[in-house]
Coordinates of C-alpha atoms and ligand atoms in Angstrom, one line a residue:
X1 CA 0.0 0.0 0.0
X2 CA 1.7 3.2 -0.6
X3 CA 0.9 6.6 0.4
X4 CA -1.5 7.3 -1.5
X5 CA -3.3 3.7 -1.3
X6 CA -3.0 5.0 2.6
X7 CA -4.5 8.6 2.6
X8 CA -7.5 6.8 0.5
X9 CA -8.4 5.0 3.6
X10 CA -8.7 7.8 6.1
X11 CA -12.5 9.5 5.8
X12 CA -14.2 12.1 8.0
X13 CA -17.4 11.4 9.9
X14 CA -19.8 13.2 8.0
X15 CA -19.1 10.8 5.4
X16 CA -22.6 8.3 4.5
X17 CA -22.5 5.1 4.6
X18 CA -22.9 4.6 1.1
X19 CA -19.9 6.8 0.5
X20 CA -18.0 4.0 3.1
X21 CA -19.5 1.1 1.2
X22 CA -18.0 2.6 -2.2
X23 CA -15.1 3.5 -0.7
X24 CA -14.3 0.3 1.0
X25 CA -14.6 -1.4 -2.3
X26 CA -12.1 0.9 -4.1
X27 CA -9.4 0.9 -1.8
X28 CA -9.9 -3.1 -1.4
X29 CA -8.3 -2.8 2.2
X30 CA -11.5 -3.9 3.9
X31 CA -11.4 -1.3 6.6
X32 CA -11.6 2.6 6.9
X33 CA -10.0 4.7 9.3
X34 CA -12.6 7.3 10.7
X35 CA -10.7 10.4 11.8
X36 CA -10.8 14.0 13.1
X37 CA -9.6 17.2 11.7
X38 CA -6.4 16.7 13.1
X39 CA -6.5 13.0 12.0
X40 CA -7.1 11.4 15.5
X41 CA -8.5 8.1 15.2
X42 CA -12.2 8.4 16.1
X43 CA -13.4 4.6 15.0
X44 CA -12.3 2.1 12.3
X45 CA -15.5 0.9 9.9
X46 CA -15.7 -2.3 8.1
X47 CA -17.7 -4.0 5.3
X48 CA -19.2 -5.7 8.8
X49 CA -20.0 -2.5 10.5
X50 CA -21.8 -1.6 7.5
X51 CA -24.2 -4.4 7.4
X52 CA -24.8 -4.6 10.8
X53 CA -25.7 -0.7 10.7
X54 CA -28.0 -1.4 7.7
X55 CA -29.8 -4.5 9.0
X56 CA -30.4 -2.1 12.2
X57 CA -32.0 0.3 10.1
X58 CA -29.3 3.3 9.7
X59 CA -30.3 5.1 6.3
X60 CA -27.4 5.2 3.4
X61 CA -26.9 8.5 4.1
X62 CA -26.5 8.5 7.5
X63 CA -23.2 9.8 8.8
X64 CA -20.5 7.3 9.8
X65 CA -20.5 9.4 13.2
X66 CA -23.7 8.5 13.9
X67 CA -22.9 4.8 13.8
X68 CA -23.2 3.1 16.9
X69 CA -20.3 3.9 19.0
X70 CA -16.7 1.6 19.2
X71 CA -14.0 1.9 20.8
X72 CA -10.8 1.7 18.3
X73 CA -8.5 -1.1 18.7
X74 CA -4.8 0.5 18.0
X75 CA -1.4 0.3 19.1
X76 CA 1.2 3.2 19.7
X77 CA 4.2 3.6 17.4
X78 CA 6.5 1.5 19.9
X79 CA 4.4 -1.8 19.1
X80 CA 6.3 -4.7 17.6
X81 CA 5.1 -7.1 15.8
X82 CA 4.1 -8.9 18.4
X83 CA 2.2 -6.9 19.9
X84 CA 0.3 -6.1 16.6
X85 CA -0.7 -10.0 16.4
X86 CA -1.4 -9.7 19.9
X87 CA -3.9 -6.8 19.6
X88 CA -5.4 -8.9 16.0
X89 CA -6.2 -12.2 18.5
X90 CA -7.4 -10.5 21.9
X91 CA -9.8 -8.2 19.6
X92 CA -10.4 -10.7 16.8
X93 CA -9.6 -8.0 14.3
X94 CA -7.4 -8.3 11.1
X95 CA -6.8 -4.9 11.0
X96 CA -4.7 -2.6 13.7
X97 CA -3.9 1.3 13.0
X98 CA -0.8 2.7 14.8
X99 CA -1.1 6.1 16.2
X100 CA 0.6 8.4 17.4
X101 CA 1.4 9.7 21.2
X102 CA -1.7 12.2 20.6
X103 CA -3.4 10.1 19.1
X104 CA -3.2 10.6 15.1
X105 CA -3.2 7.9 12.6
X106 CA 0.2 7.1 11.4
X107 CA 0.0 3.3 9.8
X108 CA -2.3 0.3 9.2
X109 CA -1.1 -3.1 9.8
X110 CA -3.0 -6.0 8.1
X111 CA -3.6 -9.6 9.1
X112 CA -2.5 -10.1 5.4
X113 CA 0.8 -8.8 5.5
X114 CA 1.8 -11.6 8.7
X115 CA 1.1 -14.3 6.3
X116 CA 4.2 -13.9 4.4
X117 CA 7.4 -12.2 6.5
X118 CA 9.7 -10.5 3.9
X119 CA 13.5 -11.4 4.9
X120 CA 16.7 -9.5 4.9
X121 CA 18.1 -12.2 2.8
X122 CA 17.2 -16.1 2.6
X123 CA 18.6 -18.8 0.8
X124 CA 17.8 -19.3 -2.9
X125 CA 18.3 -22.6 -4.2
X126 CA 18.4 -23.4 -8.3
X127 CA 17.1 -26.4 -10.0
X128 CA 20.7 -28.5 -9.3
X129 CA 21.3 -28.8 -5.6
X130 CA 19.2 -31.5 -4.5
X131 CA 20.1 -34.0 -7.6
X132 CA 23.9 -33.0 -6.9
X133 CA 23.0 -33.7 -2.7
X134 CA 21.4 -36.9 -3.6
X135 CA 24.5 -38.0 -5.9
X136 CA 26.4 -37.6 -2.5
X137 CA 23.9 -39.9 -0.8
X138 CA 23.6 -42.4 -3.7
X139 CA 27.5 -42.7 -3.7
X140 CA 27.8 -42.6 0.4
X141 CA 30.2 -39.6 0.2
X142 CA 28.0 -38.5 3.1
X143 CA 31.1 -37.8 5.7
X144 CA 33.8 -35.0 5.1
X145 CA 35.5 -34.6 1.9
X146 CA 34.8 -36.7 -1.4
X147 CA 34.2 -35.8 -5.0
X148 CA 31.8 -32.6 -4.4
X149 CA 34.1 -30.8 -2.3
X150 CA 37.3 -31.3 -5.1
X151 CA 34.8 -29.6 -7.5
X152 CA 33.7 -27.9 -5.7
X153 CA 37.5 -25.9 -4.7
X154 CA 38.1 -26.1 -8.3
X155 CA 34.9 -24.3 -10.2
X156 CA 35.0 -22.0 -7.4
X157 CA 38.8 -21.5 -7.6
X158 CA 38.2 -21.0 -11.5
X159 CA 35.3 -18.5 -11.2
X160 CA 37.2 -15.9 -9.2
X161 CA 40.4 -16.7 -11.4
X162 CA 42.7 -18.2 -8.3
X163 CA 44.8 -21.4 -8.7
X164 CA 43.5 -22.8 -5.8
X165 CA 41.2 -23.4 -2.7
X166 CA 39.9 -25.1 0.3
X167 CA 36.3 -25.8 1.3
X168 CA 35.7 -25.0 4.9
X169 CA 33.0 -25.3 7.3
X170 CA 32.6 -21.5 7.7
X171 CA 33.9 -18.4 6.3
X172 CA 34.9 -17.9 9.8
X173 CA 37.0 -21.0 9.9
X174 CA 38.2 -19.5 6.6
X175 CA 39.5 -16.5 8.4
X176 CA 40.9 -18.2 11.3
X177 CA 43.0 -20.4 8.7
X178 CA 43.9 -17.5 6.3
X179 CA 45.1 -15.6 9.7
X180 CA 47.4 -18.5 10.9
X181 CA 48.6 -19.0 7.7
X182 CA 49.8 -15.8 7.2
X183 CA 51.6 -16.3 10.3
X184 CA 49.2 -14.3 13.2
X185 CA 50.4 -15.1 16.7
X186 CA 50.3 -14.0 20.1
X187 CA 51.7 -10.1 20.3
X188 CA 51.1 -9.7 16.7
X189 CA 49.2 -6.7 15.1
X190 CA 46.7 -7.3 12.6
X191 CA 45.2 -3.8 10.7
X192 CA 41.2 -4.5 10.4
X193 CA 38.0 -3.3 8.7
X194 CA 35.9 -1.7 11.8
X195 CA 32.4 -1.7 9.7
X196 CA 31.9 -5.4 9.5
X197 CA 30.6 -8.4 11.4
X198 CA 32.4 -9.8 14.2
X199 CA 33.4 -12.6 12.3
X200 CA 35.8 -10.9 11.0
X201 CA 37.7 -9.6 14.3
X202 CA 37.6 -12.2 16.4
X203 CA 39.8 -14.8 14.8
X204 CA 42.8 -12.3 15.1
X205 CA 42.0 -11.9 19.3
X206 CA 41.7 -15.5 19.3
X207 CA 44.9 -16.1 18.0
X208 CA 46.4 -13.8 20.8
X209 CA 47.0 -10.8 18.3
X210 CA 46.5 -7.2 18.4
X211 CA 43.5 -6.0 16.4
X212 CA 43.9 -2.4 15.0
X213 CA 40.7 -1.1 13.4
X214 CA 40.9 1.1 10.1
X215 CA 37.8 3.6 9.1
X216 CA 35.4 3.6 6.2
X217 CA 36.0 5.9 3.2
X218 CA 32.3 7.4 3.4
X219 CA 31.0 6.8 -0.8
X220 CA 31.9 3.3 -0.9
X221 CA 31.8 2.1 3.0
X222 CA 35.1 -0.2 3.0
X223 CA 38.7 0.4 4.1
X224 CA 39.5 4.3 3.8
X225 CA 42.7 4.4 2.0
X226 CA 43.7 8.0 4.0
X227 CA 43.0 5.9 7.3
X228 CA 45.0 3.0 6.3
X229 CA 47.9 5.4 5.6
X230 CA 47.8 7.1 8.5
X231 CA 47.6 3.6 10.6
X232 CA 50.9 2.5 8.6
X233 CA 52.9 5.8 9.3
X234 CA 52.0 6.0 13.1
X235 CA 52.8 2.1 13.4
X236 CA 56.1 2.9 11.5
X237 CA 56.7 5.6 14.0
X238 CA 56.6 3.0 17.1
X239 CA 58.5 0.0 14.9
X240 CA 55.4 -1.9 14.7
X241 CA 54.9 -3.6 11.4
X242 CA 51.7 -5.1 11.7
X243 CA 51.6 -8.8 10.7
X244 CA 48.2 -8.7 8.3
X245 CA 45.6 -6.5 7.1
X246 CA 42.1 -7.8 7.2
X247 CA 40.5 -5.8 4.3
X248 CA 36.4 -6.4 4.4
X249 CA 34.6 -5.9 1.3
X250 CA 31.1 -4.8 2.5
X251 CA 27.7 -6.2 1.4
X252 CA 28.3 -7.0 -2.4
X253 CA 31.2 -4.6 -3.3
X254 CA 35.2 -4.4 -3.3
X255 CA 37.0 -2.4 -1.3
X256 CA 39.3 0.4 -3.0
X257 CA 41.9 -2.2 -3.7
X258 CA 43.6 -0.1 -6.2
X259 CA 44.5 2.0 -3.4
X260 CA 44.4 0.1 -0.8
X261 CA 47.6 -2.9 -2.2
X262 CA 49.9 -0.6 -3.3
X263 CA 50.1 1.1 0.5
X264 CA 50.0 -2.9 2.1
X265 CA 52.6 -3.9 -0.7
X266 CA 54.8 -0.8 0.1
X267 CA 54.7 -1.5 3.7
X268 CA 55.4 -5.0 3.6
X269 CA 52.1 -6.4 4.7
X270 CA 50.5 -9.2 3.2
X271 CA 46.3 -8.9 2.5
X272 CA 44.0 -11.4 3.8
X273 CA 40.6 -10.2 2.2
X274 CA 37.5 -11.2 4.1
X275 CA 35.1 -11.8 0.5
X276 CA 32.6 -13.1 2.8
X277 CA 29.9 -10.6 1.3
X278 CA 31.2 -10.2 -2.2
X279 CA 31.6 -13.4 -4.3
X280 CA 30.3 -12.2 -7.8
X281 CA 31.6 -8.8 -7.7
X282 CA 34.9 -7.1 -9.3
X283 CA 36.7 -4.1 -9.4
X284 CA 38.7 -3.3 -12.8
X285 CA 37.4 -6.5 -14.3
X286 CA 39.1 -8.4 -11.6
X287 CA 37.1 -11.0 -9.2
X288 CA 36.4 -9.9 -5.8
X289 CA 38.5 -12.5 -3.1
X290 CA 41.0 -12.6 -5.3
X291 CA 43.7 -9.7 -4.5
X292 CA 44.5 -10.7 -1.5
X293 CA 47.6 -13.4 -0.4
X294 CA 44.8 -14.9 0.7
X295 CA 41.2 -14.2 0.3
X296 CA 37.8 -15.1 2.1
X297 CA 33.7 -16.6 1.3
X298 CA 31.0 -17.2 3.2
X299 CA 28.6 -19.3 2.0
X300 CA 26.6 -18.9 5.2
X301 CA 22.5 -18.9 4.6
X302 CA 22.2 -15.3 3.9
X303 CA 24.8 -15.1 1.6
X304 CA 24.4 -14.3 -2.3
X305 CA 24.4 -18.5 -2.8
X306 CA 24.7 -20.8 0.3
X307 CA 25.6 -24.0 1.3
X308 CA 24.0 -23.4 5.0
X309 CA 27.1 -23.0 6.2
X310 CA 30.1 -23.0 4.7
X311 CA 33.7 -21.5 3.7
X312 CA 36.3 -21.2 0.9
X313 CA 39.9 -19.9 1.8
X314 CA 41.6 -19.3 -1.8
X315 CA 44.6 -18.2 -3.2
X316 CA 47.6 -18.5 -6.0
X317 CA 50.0 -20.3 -3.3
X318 CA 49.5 -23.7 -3.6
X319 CA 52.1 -24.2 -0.1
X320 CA 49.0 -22.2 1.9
X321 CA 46.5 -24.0 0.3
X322 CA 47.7 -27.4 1.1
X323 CA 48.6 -26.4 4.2
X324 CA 44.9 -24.8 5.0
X325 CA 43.5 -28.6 4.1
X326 CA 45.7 -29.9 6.4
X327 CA 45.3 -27.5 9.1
X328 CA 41.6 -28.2 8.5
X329 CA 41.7 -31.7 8.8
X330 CA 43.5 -31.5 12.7
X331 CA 46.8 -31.2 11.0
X332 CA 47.2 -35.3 10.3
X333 CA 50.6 -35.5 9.0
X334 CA 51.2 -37.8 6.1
X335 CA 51.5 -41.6 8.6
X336 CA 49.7 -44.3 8.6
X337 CA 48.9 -44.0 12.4
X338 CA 47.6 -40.6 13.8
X339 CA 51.1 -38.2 13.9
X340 CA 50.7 -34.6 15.0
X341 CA 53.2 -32.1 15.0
X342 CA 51.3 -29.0 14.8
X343 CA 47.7 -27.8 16.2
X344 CA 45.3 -28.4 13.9
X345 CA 41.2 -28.1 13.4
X346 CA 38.4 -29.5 12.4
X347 CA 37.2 -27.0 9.8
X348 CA 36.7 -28.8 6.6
X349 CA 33.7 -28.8 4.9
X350 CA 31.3 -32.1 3.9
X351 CA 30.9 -33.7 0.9
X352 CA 27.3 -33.1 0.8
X353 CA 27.1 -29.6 1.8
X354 CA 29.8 -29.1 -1.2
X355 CA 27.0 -30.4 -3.4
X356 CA 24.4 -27.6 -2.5
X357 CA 27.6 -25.3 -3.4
X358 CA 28.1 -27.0 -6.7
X359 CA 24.7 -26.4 -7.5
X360 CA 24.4 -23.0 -6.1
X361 CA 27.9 -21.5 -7.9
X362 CA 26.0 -22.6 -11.1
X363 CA 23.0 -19.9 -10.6
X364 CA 25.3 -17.3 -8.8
X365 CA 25.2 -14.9 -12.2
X366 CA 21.4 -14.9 -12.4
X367 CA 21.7 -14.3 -8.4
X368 CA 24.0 -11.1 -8.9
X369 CA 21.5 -10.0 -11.5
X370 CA 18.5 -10.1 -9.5
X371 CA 20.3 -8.2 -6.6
X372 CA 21.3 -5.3 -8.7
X373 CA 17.4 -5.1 -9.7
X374 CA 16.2 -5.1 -6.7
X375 CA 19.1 -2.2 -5.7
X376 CA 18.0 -0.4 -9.1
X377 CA 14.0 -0.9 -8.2
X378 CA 15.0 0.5 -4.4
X379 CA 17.2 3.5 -6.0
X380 CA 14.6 4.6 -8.3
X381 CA 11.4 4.5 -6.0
X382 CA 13.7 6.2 -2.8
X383 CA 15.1 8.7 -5.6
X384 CA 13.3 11.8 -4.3
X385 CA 13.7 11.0 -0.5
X386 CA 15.8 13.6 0.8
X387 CA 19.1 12.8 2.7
X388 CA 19.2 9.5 1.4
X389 CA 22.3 8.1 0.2
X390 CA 23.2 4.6 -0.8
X391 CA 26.1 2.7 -0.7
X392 CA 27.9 4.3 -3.5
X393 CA 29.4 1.7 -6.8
X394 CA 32.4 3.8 -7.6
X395 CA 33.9 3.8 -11.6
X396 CA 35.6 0.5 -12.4
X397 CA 33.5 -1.9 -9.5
X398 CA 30.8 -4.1 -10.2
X399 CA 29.0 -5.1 -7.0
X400 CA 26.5 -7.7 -6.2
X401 CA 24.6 -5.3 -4.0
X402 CA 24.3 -8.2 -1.5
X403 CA 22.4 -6.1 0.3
X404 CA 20.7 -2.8 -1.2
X405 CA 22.0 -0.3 1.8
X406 CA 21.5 3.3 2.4
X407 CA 22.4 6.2 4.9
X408 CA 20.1 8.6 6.1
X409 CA 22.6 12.1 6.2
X410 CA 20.1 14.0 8.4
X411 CA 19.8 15.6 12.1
X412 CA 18.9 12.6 14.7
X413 CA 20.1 9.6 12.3
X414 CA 19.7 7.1 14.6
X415 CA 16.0 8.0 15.8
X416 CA 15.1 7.7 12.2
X417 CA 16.7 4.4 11.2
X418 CA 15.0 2.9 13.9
X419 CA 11.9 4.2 13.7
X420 CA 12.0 3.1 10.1
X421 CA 13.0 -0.5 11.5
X422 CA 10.2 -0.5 13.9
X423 CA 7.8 0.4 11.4
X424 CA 9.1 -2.1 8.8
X425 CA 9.1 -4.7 11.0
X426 CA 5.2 -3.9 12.2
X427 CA 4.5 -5.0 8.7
X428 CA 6.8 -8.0 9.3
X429 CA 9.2 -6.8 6.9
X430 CA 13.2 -7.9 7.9
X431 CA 15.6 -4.9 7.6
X432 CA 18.7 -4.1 9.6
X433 CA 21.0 -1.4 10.9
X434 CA 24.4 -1.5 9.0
X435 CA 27.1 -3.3 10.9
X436 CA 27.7 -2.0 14.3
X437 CA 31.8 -0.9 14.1
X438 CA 34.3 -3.1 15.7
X439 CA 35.6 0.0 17.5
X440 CA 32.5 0.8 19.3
X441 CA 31.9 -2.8 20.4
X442 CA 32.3 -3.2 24.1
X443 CA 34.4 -6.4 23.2
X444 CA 36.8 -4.6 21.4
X445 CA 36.1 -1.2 23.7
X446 CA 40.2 -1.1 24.2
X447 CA 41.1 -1.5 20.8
X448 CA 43.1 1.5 18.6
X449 CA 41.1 2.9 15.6
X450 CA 42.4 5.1 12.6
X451 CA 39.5 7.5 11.8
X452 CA 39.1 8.3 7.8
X453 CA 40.2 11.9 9.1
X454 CA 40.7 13.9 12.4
X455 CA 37.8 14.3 14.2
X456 CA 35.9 12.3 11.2
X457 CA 34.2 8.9 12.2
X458 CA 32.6 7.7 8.8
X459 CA 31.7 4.6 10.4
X460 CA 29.8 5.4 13.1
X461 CA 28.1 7.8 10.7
X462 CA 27.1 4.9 8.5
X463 CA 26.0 2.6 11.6
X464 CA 24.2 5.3 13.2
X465 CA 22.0 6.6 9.9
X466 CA 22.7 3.3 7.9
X467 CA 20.0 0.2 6.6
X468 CA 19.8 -2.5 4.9
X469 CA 17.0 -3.9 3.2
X470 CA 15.6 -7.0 2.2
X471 CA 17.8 -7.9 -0.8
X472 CA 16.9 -11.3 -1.4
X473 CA 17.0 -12.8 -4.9
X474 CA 14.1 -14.6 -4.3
X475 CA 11.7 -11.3 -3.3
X476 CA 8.9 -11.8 -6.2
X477 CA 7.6 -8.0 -7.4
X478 CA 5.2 -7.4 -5.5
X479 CA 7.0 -8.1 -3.0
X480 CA 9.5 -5.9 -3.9
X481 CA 7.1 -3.0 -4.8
X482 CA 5.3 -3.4 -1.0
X483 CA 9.1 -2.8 0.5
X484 CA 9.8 -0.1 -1.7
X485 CA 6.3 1.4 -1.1
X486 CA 6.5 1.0 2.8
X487 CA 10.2 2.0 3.2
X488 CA 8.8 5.4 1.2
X489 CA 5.8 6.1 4.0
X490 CA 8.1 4.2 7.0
X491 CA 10.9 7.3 6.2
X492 CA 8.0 9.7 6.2
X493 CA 6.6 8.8 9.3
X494 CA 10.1 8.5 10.7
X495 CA 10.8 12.2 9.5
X496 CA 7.3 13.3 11.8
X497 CA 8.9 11.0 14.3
X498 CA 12.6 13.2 14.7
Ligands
PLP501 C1 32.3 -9.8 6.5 C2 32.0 -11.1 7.0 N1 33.1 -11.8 7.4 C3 32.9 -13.1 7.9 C4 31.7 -13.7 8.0 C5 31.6 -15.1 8.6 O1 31.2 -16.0 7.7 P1 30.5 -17.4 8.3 O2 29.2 -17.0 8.8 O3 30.5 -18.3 7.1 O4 31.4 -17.9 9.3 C6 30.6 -13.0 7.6 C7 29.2 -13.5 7.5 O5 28.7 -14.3 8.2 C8 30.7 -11.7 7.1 O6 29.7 -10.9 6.7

């Protein structure tokens, strides 16, 4: 329903009955919202109401205000969803109107719209994964390893243009590998993304090094190039030559690489790039995950393709990658009895969850496509909201847009983007704040941070004004159009609300 579909539905009390009746069948909602001058709910008035006032002998053209009176069943603009169904079973109602503190009408929410919840991003599955699955069962390459996972390293290996890679059982694993491999140990410093998921930090604090957060450059949201710099020179300064930089690419997109390498390369740091949110997108031509020593995927479920969980550590060294299977595999040395000699885990990933990933890599193109609709559809019905700004695609990258994102660049960021959560998730619709920064976690609350400039935080900027919405490449048009058309009157609403 958009704002207009909205407004239709609001009608004073003189209004007739009859004037309800053919007003209830245009706007198709099955309920009118009766309200005041100053458009305080006075009663809602359905196709029931009607009847029941006609069987009782109320003329067509008597006023809806004259209607016999009942109390209106709302909920304030702090609801959740919860309390929405609540308020639908204890009144047996399918409609609820959310009002404001004094009383106005701000929203509708409809029994209809809690049929179907609208993620932020759910698996996607294509037409091969199950026959590929039950080839794993058929040929009882049900435990770790086998055929799927082989071919599965090498079409994924081929599709980013690496020589090689290992299947793991998380991206996270992935990262915990990549980060040992490159050497990471206790009283090492590692230079990291602050905008991204945990997942990303907490492998270098579990090996016992040093994370050092980097900023955001504020078009494109990943590492700032002028941060990174000024991290290097300071750590120069004190003879610190950190041991790994963690570049994030961030929901669909490469980081400034470009710019980025040449300052890693120059300082003699090796790049482990955490790809978990960008597999299928480039910069320059060039696959995203692979311009790093070592590079990162996810193929966790609310990734572009999935496997339900899942990992791929890649890379042009075949030494790391051989090593990385047998670190994965509790670092077995090459004896016919068990023989350690160094700490291993067990991070590899199964044979039959390599078979969803066989299937899925074959539809990830179509899946890149639909994302970037969905971003343009998003762009082009938000194109007249003011202060909004979305993750920018600079000259030379091709994202995914993973996930479409925007910030709002307006007084009181944060009471908007939540208020525009709250609102979306009223009409069970799944959108989220952008990733809180690892630099104002309370786990990482001791941690350095190099801001994009003095006195300039662009990532708390993007947390505190920044969401994401549903981006899935499943979301059918309508969908689509019902997102769009709610984010639009959600941001309005949210703009009354600051
Ligand atoms: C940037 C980033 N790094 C790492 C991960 C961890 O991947 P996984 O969930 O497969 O362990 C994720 C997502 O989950 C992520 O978004």
């Amino acid at each position: 329903m958009n704002a207009h579909d909205f407004e239709a539905l609001l009608v004073p009390p003189e209004t007739s009955v009859l004037q309800a009746m053919a007003r209830l069948d245009a706007t198709a909602q099955g309920v009118l919202l009766v309200v005041d001058a100053a458009r305080r709910l006075l009663r809602t008035v359905t196709d029931g109401d009607l009847r029941r006032a006609t069987l009782a002998g109320s003329a067509g053209d008597a006023p809806l205000g004259a209607l016999p009176a009942q109390p209106p069943r709302s909920v304030g603009v702090e609801a959740s969803l919860q309390d929405v169904v609540q308020c639908m079973d204890a009144h047996r109602i399918d409609h609820v109107p959310v009002l404001d503190a004094a009383g106005r009408v701000l929203d509708l929410v409809t029994r209809r719209e809690l049929t179907r919840r609208v993620h932020l991003s759910s698996p996607h599955l294509g037409d091969d994964e199950a026959a590929l699955v039950r080839e794993a069962f058929d040929s009882n390459w049900i435990a770790p390893l086998g055929p799927h996972v082989d071919a599965f390293e090498r079409e994924l290996a081929a599709r980013v243009g690496v020589a090689h890679a290992a299947a793991t059982s998380s991206g996270t694993a992935a990262l915990h590998l990549g980060l040992r491999l490159l050497g990471v140990g206790p009283g090492d410093c590692v230079l990291c993304s602050s905008l991204t998921f945990v997942a990303s930090a907490n492998p270098i604090r579990q090996l016992g090094a040093t994370p050092v957060f980097v900023d955001s450059e504020p078009h494109g949201w990943s590492m700032s190039p002028r941060a990174l710099r000024a991290a290097l020179l300071q750590l120069r300064h004190e003879g610190v030559r950190p041991k790994a930089a963690l570049v994030v690419n961030l929901y669909g997109q490469s980081a400034l690489m470009h710019e980025l390498l040449p300052l890693l390369d120059e300082a003699g740091v090796p790049l482990l790039e955490d790809a978990a949110e960008s597999l299928g997108a480039s910069l320059h031509g060039r696959a995203s995950g692979s311009f790093g020593r070592l590079g990162v995927f996810s193929f966790n479920g609310n990734k572009i393709i999935t496997t339900s969980g899942g990992g791929m550590l890649v890379g042009d060294d075949a030494d790391l990658i051989a090593h990385a299977r047998k670190l994965s595999t509790q670092a077995r040395e090459p004896a016919r009895h068990y023989e350690h000699v160094e700490d291993g885990y067990n991070y590899r990933l199964s044979n039959v969850l390599a078979g969803i990933g066989r299937g899925q890599l074959r539809v990830l193109q179509q899946r890149v496509e639909r994302r970037r609709e969905i971003f343009a559809h998003y762009a082009r019905a938000l194109r007249d909201v003011p202060g909004l700004r979305w993750m920018h695609e600079p000259q030379g990258h091709h994202a995914t847009r993973w996930l479409s994102a925007f910030t709002l660049d307006l007084p009181q960021p944060r009471q908007r983007r939540d208020a525009l959560l709250d609102f979306l998730e009223r009409h069970n619709i799944e959108a989220r704040p952008v990733w809180k920064p690892m630099h104002l976690q309370p786990l990482y609350a001791a941690s350095r941070y190099f801001p994009h400039a003095p006195g300039e935080d662009v990532a708390r900027a993007l947390f505190e004004g920044g969401v994401c919405l549903p981006s899935g490449s499943n979301m059918d048009a309508p969908q689509l159009e019902r997102v769009a058309e709610l984010v639009l009157r959600g941001l309005r609403a949210a703009a009354d609300a600051a």
